[in-house]
Amino acid sequence: MSSSLLREALKARAAAFVEALWRSGFALAGCLLRPRVERWSSPGGQRVLVLAPHPDDEVIGCAGTIAWHVRAGDEVGIVIITDGRRSRALGLGPEEMARRRRQEAELGSQSLGARLEWLGLPEDAWQPEQLQAALHSLFQEWRPHLVYAPSRIDFHSEHQRVAQALAAVLGEYSDSRLRAIRVFPVQVPLTPVLANLVTPIADVMPQVSLALGAYVTQQDNMGRAMRQRRYAAHLYGLRGGAEELWQMSSEQYARLHRSLEPTCTSTFRGLRGNAWGDPLAYLTGVSARRAARTAGSSSPVERVVAHP
């Protein structure tokens, strides 16, 4: 074996050891904290919208949950808001990157059995009014029962801008069929401070793997997305993998995000390329999570799921 291959093998072994160590820590934390969460379920026949700021955010955050909705007989629309052109992965230029990421989004949606709604606003070059108008039209067309969305618990300013635009739309939207907004994490974990709903994904892992694998240009993000799912499974006492969600009413979501100012990038930390610093993503920004929980719980959250 060449020295370079040996180094890579040793790095892979070390990374696996570190992740296993952290998983043990999450399992212990789960035993000590006993986090109270509802387990995901669906009665079927629902219309569901998933709002992804960039192509790949939907699979990073809630691919397993989407797969379960489709299996339950729900109609799912994945709304890709920007075209992802600013990624510099693989040395691709902006136009080619946008083209490739649309193809990847189409393949990922097909893998999950969902319908793709491609808005494709130019990444980092759109106005809130554009997105609000598009969301108004989508809400009128879909009349969703559930909306999955990004939130203020994020270090990416564009994710936060999407959350703020959604809040403005929800402030004007009135439809009794909209039962809840469910926040999904992109790279910043919600943690038990905020998560009140969890989706076990072991039984839909083939679809999850296909969806994550569709994003060839964004594979650097996928390893950390799977580590986050494994940590969640250990934390909540589930097998295989799990996805954290933060469920609230549309009124609560609007209140939390309508006047949102983009937070400093140091407020939260996402999982990085390797596992060494993963616990920091859960410990950084704890006070901000607690403040968001307090602000979001000033009125009761309607419980719309039952234990299976």
Tab-separated table of N, CA and C in Angstrom, residues 3 219 225:
chain	number	residue	atom	x	y	z
A	3	SER	N	2.110	5.171	0.558
A	3	SER	CA	2.016	6.006	1.758
A	3	SER	C	0.769	6.877	1.740
A	219	GLN	N	-21.498	16.771	-2.728
A	219	GLN	CA	-21.239	15.606	-1.887
A	219	GLN	C	-20.485	15.949	-0.605
A	225	ALA	N	-24.448	15.522	6.823
A	225	ALA	CA	-25.892	15.356	6.962
A	225	ALA	C	-26.232	13.975	7.532
